[in-house]
Short mmCIF file of C-alpha atoms in Angstrom, two decimals:
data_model
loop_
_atom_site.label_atom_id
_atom_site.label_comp_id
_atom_site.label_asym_id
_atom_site.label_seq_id
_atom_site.Cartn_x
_atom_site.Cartn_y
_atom_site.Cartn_z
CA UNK A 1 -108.35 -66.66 -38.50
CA UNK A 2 -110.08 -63.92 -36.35
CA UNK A 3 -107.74 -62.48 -33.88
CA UNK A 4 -109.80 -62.03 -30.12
CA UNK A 5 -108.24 -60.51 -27.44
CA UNK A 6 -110.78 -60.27 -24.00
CA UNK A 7 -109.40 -58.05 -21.47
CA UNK A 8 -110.66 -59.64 -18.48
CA UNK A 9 -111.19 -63.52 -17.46
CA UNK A 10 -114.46 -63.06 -15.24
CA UNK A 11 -117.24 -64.49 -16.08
CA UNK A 12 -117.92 -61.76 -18.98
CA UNK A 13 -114.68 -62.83 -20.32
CA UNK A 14 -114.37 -65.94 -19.96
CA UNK A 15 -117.75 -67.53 -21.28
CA UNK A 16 -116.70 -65.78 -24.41
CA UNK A 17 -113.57 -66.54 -25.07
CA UNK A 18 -114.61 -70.29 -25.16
CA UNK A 19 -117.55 -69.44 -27.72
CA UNK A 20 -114.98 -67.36 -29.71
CA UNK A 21 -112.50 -70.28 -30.03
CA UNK A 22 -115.04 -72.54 -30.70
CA UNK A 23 -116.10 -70.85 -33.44
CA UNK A 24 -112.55 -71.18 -34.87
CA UNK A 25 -111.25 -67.71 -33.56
CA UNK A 26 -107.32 -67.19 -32.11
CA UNK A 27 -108.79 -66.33 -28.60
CA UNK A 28 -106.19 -64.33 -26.19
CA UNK A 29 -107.27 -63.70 -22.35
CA UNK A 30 -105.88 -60.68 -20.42
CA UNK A 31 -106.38 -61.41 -16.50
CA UNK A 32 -104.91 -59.08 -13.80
CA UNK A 33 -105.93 -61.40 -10.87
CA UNK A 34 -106.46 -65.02 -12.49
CA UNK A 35 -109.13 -66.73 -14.76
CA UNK A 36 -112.35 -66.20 -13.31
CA UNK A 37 -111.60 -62.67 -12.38
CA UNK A 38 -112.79 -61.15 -9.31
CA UNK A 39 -116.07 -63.04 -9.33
CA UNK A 40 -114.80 -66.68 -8.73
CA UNK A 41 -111.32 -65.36 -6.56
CA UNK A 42 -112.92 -62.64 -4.33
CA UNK A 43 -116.91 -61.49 -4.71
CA UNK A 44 -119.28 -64.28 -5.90
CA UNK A 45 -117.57 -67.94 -5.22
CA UNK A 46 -116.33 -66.91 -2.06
CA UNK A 47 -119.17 -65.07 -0.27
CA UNK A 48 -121.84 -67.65 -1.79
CA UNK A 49 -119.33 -69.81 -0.29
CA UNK A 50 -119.65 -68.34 3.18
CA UNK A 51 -123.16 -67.91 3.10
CA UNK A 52 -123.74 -71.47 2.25
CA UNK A 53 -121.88 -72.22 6.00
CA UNK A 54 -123.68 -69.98 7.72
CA UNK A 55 -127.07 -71.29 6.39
CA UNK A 56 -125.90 -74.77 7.35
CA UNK A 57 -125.28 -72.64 10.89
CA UNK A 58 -128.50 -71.23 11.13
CA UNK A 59 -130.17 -75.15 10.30
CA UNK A 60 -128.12 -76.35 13.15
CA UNK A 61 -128.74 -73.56 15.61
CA UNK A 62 -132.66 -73.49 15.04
CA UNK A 63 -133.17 -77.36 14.58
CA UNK A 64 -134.20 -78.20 18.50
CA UNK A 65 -138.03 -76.90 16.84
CA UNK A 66 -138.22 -79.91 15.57
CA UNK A 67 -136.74 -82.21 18.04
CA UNK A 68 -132.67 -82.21 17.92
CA UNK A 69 -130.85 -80.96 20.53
CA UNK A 70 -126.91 -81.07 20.08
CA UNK A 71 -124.79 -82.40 22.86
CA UNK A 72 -121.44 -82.00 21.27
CA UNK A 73 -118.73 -81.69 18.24
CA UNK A 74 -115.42 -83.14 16.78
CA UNK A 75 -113.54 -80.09 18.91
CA UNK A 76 -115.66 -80.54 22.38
CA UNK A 77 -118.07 -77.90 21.77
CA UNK A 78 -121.14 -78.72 24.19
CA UNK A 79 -124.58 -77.11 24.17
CA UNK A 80 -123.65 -74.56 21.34
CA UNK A 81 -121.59 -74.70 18.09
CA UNK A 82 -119.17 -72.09 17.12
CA UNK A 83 -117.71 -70.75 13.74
CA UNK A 84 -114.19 -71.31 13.36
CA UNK A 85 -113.28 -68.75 11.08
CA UNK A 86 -109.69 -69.49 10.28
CA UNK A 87 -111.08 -72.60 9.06
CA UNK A 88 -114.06 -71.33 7.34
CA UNK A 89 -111.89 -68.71 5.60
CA UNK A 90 -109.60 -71.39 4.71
CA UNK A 91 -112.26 -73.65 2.77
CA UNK A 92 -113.57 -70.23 1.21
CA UNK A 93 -110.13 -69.06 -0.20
CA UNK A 94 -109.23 -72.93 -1.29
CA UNK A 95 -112.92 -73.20 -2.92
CA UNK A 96 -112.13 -70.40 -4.96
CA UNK A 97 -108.89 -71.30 -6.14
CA UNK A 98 -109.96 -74.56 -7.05
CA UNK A 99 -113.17 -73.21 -9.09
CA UNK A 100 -110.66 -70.71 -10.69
CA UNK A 101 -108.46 -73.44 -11.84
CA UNK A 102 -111.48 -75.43 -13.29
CA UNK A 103 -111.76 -72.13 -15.12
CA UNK A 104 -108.02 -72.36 -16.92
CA UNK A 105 -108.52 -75.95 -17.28
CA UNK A 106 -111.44 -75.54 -19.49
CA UNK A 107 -109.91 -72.67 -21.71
CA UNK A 108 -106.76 -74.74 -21.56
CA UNK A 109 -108.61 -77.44 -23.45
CA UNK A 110 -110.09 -75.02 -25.91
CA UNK A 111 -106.78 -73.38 -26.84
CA UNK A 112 -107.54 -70.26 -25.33
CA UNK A 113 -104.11 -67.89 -24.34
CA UNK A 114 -103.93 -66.72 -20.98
CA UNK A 115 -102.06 -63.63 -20.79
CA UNK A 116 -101.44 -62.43 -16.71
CA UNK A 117 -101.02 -58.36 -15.75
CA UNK A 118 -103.16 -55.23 -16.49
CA UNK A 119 -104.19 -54.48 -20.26
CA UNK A 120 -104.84 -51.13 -21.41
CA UNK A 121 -105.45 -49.88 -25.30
CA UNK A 122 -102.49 -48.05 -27.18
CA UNK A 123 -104.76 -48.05 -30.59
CA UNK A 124 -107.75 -49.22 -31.56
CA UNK A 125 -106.30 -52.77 -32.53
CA UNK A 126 -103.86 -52.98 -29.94
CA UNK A 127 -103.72 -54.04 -26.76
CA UNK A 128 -100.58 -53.32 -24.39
CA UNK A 129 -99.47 -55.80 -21.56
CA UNK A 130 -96.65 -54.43 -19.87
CA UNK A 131 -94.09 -54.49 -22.98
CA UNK A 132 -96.04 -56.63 -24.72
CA UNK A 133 -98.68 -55.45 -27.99
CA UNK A 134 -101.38 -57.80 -28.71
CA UNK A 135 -102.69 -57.07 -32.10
CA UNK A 136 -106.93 -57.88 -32.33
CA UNK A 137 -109.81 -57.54 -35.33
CA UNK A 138 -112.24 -57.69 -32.08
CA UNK A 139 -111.56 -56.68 -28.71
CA UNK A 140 -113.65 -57.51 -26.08
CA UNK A 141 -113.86 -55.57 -22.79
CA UNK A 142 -114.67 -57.06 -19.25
CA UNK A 143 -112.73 -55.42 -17.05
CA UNK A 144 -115.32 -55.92 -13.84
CA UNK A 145 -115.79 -53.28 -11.15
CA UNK A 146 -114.35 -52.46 -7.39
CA UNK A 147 -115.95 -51.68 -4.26
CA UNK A 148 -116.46 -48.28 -3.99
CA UNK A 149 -115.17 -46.43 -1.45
CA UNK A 150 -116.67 -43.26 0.82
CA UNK A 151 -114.58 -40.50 2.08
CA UNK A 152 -113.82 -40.90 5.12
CA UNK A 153 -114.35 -44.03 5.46
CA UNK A 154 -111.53 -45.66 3.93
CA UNK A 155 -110.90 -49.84 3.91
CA UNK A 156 -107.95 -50.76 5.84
CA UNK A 157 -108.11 -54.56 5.82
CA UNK A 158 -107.88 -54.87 9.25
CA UNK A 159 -111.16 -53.38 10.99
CA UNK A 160 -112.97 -51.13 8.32
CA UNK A 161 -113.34 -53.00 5.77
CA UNK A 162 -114.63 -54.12 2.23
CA UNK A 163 -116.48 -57.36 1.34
CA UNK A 164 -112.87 -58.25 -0.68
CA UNK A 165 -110.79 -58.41 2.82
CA UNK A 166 -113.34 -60.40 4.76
CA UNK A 167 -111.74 -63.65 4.13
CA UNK A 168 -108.56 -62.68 5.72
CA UNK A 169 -109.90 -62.09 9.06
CA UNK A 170 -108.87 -65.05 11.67
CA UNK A 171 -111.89 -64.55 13.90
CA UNK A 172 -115.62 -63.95 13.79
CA UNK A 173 -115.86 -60.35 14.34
CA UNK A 174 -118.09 -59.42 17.43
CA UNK A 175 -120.04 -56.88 16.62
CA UNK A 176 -119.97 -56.21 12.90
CA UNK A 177 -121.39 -53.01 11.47
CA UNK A 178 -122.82 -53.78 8.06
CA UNK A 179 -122.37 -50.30 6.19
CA UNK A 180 -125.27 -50.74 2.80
CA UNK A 181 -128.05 -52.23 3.03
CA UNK A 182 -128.61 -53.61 -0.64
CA UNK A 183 -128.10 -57.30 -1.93
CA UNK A 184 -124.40 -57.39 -0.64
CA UNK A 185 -125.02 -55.83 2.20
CA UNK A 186 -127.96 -57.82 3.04
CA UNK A 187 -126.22 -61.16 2.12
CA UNK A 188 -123.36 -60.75 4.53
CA UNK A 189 -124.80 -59.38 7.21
CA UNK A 190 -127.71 -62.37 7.19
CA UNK A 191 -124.64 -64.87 6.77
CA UNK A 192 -122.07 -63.05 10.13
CA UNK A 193 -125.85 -62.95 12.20
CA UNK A 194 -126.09 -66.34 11.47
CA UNK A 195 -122.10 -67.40 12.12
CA UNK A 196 -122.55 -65.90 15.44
CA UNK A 197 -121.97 -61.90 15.02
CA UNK A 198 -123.74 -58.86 16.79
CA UNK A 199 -125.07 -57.37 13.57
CA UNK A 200 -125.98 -53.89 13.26
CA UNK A 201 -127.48 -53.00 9.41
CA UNK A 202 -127.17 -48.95 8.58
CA UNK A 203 -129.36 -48.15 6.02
CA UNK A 204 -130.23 -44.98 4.10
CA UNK A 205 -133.57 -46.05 3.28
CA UNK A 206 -136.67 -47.29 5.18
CA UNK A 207 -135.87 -50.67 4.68
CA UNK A 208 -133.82 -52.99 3.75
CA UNK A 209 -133.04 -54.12 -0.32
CA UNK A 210 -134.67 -51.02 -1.22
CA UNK A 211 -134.61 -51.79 -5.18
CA UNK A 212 -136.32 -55.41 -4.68
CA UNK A 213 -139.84 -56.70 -4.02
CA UNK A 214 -141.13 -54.78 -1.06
CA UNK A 215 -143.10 -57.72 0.42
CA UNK A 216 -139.61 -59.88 -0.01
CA UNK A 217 -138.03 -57.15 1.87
CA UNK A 218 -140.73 -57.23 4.38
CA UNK A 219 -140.36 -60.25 5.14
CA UNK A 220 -136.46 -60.59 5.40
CA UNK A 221 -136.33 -57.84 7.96
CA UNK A 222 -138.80 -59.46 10.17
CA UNK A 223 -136.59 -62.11 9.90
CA UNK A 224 -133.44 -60.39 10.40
CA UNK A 225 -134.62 -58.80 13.50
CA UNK A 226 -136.20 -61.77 14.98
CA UNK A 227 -132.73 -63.56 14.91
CA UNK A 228 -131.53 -60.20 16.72
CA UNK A 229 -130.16 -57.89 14.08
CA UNK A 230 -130.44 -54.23 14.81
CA UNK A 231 -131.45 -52.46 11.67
CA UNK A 232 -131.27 -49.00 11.57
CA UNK A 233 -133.45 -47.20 8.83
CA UNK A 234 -132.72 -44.14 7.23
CA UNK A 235 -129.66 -43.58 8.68
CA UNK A 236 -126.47 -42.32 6.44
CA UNK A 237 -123.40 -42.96 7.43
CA UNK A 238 -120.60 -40.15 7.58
CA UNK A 239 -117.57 -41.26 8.66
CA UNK A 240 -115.76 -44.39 10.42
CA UNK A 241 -112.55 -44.35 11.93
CA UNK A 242 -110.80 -47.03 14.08
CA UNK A 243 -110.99 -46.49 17.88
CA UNK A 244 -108.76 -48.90 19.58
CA UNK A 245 -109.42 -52.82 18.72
CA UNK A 246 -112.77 -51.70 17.25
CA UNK A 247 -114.51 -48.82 14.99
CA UNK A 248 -116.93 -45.89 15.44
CA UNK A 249 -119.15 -45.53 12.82
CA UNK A 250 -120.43 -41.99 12.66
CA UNK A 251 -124.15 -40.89 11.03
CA UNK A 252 -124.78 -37.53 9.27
CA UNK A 253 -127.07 -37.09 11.99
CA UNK A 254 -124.26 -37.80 14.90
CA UNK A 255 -124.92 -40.72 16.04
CA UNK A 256 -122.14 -43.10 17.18
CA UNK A 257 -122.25 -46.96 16.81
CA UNK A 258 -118.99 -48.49 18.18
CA UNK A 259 -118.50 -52.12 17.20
CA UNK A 260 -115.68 -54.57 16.74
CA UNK A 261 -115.61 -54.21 12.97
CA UNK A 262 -116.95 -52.50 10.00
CA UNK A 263 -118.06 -53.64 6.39
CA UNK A 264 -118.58 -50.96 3.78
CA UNK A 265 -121.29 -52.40 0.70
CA UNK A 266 -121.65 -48.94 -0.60
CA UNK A 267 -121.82 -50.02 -4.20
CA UNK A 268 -119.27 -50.53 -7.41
CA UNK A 269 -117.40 -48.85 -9.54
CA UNK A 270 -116.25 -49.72 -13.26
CA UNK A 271 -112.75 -50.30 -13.79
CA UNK A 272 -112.83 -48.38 -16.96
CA UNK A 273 -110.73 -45.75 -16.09
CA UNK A 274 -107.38 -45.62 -17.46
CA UNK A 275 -107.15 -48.39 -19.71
CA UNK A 276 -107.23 -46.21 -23.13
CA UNK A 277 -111.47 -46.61 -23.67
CA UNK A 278 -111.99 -42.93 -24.42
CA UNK A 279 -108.56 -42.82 -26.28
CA UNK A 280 -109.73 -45.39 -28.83
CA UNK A 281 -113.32 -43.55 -29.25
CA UNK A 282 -115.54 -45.95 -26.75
CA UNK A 283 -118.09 -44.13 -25.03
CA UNK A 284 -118.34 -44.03 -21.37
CA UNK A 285 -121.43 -42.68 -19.54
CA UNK A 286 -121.53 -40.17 -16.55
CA UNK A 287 -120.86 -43.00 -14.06
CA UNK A 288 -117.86 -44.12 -15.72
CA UNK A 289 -119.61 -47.68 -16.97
CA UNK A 290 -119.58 -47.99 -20.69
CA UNK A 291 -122.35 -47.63 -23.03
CA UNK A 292 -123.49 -50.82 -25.43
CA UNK A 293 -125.97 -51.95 -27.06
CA UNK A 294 -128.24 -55.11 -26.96
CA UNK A 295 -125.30 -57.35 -28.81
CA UNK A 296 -122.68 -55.54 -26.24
CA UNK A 297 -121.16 -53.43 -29.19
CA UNK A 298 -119.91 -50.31 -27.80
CA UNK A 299 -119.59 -47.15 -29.78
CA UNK A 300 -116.64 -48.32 -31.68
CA UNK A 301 -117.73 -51.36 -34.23
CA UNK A 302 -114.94 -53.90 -33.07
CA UNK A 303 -114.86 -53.21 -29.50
CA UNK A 304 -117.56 -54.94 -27.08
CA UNK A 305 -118.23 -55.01 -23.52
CA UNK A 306 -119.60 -57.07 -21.18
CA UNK A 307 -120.12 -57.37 -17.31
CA UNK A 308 -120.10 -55.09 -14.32
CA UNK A 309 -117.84 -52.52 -16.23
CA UNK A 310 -121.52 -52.21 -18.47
CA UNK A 311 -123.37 -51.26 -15.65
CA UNK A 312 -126.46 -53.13 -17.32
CA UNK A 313 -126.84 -55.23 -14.60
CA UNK A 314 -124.09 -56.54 -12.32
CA UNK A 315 -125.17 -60.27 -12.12
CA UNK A 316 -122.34 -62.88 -13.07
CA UNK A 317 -125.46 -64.91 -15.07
CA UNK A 318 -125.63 -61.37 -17.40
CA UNK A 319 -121.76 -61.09 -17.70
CA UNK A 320 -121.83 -64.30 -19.04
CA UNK A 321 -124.47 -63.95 -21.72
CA UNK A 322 -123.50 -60.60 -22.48
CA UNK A 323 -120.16 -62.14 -23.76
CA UNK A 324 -121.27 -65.13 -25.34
CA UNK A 325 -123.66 -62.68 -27.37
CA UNK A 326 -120.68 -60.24 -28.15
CA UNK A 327 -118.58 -63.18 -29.89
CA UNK A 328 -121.56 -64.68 -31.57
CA UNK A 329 -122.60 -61.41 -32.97
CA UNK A 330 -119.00 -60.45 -33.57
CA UNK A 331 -118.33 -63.75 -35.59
CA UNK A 332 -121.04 -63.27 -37.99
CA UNK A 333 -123.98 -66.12 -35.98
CA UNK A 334 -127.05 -66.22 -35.05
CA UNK A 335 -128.08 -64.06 -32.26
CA UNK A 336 -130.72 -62.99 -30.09
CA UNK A 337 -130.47 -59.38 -28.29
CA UNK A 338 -129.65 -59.48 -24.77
CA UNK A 339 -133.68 -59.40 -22.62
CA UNK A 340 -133.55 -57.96 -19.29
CA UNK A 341 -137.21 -59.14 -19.13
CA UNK A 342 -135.89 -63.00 -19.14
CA UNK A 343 -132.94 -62.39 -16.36
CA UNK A 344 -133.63 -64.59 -13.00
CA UNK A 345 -131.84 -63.39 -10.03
CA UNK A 346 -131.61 -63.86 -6.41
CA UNK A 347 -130.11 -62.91 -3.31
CA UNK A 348 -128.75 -65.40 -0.97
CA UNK A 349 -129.90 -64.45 2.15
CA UNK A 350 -131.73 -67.14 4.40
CA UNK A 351 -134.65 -67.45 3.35
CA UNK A 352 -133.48 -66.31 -0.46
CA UNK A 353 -135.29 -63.86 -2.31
CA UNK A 354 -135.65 -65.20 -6.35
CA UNK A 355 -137.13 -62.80 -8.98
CA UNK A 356 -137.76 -62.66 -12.82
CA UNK A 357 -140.06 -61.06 -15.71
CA UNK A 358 -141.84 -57.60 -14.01
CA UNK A 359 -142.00 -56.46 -10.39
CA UNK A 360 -144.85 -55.43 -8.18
CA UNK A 361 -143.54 -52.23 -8.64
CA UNK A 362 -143.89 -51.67 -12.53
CA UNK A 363 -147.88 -53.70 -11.56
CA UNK A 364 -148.37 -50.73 -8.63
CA UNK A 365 -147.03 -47.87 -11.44
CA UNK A 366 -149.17 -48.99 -13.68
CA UNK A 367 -146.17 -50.10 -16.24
CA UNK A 368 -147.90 -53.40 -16.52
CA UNK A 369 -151.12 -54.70 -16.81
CA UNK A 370 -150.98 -57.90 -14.66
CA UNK A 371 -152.91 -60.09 -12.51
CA UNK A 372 -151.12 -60.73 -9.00
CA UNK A 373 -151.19 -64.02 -6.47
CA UNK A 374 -149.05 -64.62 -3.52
CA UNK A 375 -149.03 -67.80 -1.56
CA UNK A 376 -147.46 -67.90 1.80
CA UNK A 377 -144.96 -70.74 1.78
CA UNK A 378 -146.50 -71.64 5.75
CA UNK A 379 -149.38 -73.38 3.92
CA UNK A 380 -146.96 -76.00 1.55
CA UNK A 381 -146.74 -79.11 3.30
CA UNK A 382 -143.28 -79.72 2.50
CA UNK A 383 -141.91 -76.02 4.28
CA UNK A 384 -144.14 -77.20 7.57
CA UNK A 385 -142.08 -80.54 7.42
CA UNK A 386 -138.86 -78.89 8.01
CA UNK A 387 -140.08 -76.14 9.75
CA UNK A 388 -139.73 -73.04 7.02
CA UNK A 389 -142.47 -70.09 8.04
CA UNK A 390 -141.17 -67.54 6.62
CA UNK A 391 -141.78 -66.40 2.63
CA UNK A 392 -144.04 -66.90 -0.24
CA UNK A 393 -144.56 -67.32 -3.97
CA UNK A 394 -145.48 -64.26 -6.09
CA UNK A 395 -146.63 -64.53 -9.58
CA UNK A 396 -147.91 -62.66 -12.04
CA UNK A 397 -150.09 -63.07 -15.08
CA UNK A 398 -151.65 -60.75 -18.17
CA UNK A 399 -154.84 -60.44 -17.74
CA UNK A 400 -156.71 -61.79 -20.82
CA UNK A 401 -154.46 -64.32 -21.77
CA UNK A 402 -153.12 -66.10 -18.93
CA UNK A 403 -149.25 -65.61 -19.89
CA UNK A 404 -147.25 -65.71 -17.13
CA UNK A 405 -145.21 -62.04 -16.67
CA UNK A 406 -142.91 -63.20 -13.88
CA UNK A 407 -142.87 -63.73 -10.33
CA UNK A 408 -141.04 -63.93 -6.76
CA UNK A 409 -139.68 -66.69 -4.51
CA UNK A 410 -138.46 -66.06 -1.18
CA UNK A 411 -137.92 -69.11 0.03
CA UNK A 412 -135.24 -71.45 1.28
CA UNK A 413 -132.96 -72.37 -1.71
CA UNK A 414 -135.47 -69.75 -3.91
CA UNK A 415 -132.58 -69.88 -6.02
CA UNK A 416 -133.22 -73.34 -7.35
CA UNK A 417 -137.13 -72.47 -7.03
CA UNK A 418 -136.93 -69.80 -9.68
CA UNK A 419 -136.12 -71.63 -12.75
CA UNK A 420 -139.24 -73.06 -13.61
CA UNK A 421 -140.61 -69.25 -13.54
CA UNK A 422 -137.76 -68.05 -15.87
CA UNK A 423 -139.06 -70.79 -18.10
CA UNK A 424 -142.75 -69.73 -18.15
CA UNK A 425 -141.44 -66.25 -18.90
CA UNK A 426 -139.11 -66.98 -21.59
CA UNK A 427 -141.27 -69.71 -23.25
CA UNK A 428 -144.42 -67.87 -22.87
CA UNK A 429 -145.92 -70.21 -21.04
CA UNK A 430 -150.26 -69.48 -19.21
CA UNK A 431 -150.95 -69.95 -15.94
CA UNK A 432 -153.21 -72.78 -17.15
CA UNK A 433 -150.22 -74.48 -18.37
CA UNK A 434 -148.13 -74.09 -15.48
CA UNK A 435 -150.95 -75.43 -13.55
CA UNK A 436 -151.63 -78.45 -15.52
CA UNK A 437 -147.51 -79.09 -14.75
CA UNK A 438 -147.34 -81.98 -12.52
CA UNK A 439 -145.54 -81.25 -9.17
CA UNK A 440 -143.75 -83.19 -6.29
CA UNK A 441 -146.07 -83.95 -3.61
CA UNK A 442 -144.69 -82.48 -1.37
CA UNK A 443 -142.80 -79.93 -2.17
CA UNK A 444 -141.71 -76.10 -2.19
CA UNK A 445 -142.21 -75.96 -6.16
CA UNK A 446 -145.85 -77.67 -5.28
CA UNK A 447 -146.38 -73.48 -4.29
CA UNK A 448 -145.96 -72.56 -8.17
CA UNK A 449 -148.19 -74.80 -9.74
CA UNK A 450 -150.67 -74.14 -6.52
CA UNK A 451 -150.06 -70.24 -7.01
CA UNK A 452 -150.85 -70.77 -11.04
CA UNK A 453 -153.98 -72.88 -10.03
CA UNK A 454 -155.19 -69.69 -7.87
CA UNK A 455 -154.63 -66.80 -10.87
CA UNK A 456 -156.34 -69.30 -13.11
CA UNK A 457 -159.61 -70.59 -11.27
CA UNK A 458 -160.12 -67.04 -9.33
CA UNK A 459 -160.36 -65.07 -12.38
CA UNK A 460 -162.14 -65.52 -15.62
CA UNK A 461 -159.43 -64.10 -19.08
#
């Protein structure tokens, strides 16, 4: 029998080990934290979690458009509702116990090991736990990433802090400086604006999500800073120290913002470091992530990788297959590569922000050869109904063949939106076919078909 051991039980971790002992393998799963990892106990469930509040927040709070008023609560709250955080926090931290238990359940029932503490390699078939020496034929790596950290600028789970500590906090911070203006960054500051927060964004680019769809971005900011967040382009930040029972957040330029609390979304980085990679031969690259291949083998034959610690790209839906493809390739099935081209992913602001296939940017480059539509979601009957303005649907098409490249949702629950469009990319699918799908009348996905009618009646291919 194949001997597995998968350092790590995120997502990357554990989606394989329940391939590998389904295939037949002796599975073994090193976890520091708990199965699920860092994803399901302290970054993905919970904020998700916390946005999904806030969102049901921001309903509430802008639902008197179409005809509500609220006159009062459970706890006696008239003309207003408030965010209890010690009770939000609770529900967060319980959620993502709970979800993390599902996880051991389910590798439980597939006879997968759990093995808790910090793993490092002693030889290239061995894996160390404390005193322990788990011997492997295929090791598979998923060791996740940390919030980084600037100089200066230092975490100390009380009033600088990382996205990791917010659940701790016992009361909706004031005025909460949002340090990072990319997905996290965007996702928590949207979600605290919405709880009830002064939000001020610092970002060291002209806008906001400066990697994503520049008309998504567009139209998040407008949004952002018609709900009253301050947004502060191309500003750096230098420094932050504590000042009292709040925080002064310094700029390379001098500027001072003082607020009540400050979160640092300044990026990840791989926790590859120390752990006996480079000892046993596996190639790391500049940044510390390491280096694999389509099938997640890394420079040594036996050892894989998969997840955040790849760098590829840190989504939990790309952890996930990245380790199911390691153990299929590494027990001798059927596999396809890993294709970025096919990855869906969103960002769960209000409205969300869906994307998959090529970007308006590789189209503008000249990268791609594609035919572009965008429908603004104010003309679909069903957004007018409950009052959704704000966002669109994007898509884009080859030009003499109709097959759909990809495409962009921003739209309430875009999240949900987006899989029909990761189907049309992966399957191959025209714009005539997409258009001859039959939709809900009405409806938000009534925009896709409507947006594939448009590319396929305005041009000839």
């Amino acid at each position: 029998m194949t001997r597995i051991v998968i350092i790590g039980g995120g997502p990357g971790g554990y989606e394989a080990a329940l391939v590998a002992a389904q295939l037949g393998a002796d599975v073994t799963v090193v976890e520091r934290d708990g199965p699920g990892g860092a994803c399901v106990l302290t970054d993905c469930v919970p904020s998700k979690t916390l946005i999904a509040t806030s969102t049901r927040m921001a309903v509430m709070s802008e639902s008197a458009g179409l005809g509500l008023r609220f006159s009062g609560g459970p706890d006696g709250i008239v003309g207003g509702l408030e965010a209890d955080m010690c009770t939000v926090n609770k529900r967060v931290k319980d959620l993502a116990r709970a979800q993390s238990f599902d996880v051991a359940e389910r590798l439980a029932y597939e006879e997968v090991k759990i093995v808790r503490g910090e793993a490092r390699l002693i030889e290239p078939h061995v894996v160390a736990v404390g005193d322990r020496h788990l011997r492997a034929d295929i090791i598979l790596v998923a060791t996740g990433a940390t919030p980084r950290v600037l100089p200066g600028a230092e975490p100390d789970g009380e009033r600088i802090l990382n996205w990791r500590q917010l659940y701790d906090l016992q009361e909706l911070p004031e005025h909460l400086i949002v340090v990072g203006s990319g997905v996290t960054g965007a996702e928590l500051a949207g979600a605290y604006l919405s709880l009830g927060s002064k939000v001020t964004l610092v970002s060291s680019r002209d806008r906001i999500l400066p990697t994503e769809d520049a008309d998504a971005a567009a139209v998040l900011q407008e949004v952002f800073l018609r709900r009253g967040m301050k947004v502060m382009s191309r500003s750096r930040a230098g420094a932050v120290e504590r000042s009292g029972d709040g925080v002064i957040v310094t700029l390379e330029d001098g500027t001072k913002i003082e607020g009540s609390h400050c979160l640092m979304t300044v990026g990840m980085v791989p926790n590859t470091r120390g752990i006996g990679l480079e000892k046993t031969g596996v190639r790391l690259n500049s940044h510390g992530f390491v280096e694999v291949d389509k099938v997640s083998r890394t420079s040594v034959p036996h050892i894989y990788a998969s997840g955040d610690c790849t760098g590829v790209l840190m989504l939990a839906s790309v952890a996930g297959m990245q380790g199911r493809i390691a153990m299929w390739h590494a027990l001798g099935e059927a596999v396809q590569p890993l294709k970025l081209g096919w990855v869906s992913s969103n960002i769960f602001t209000d409205p969300e922000v869906a994307s998959v296939g090529v970007s308006q940017k590789m189209v503008d480059d000249g990268e791609v050869n594609a035919r572009t539509v965008m429908l603004p979601l104010f003309s679909n009957a069903r957004a007018k109904m409950q009052g959704f303005e704000d966002g669109f649907v994007k898509l884009f098409c080859r030009p003499s063949t109709g097959i759909v490249l990809g495409g962009v949702i921003v739209a309430p629950r875009a999240s949900e939106l987006i899989l029909g469009l990761s189907i049309a990319v992966q399957q191959h699918l025209t714009v005539d076919q997409v258009a001859h799908t039959f939709a809900v009348y009405p409806s938000l996905s009534g925009s896709i078909t409507e947006a594939a009618r448009r590319l396929m009646t305005e041009h000839a291919y």
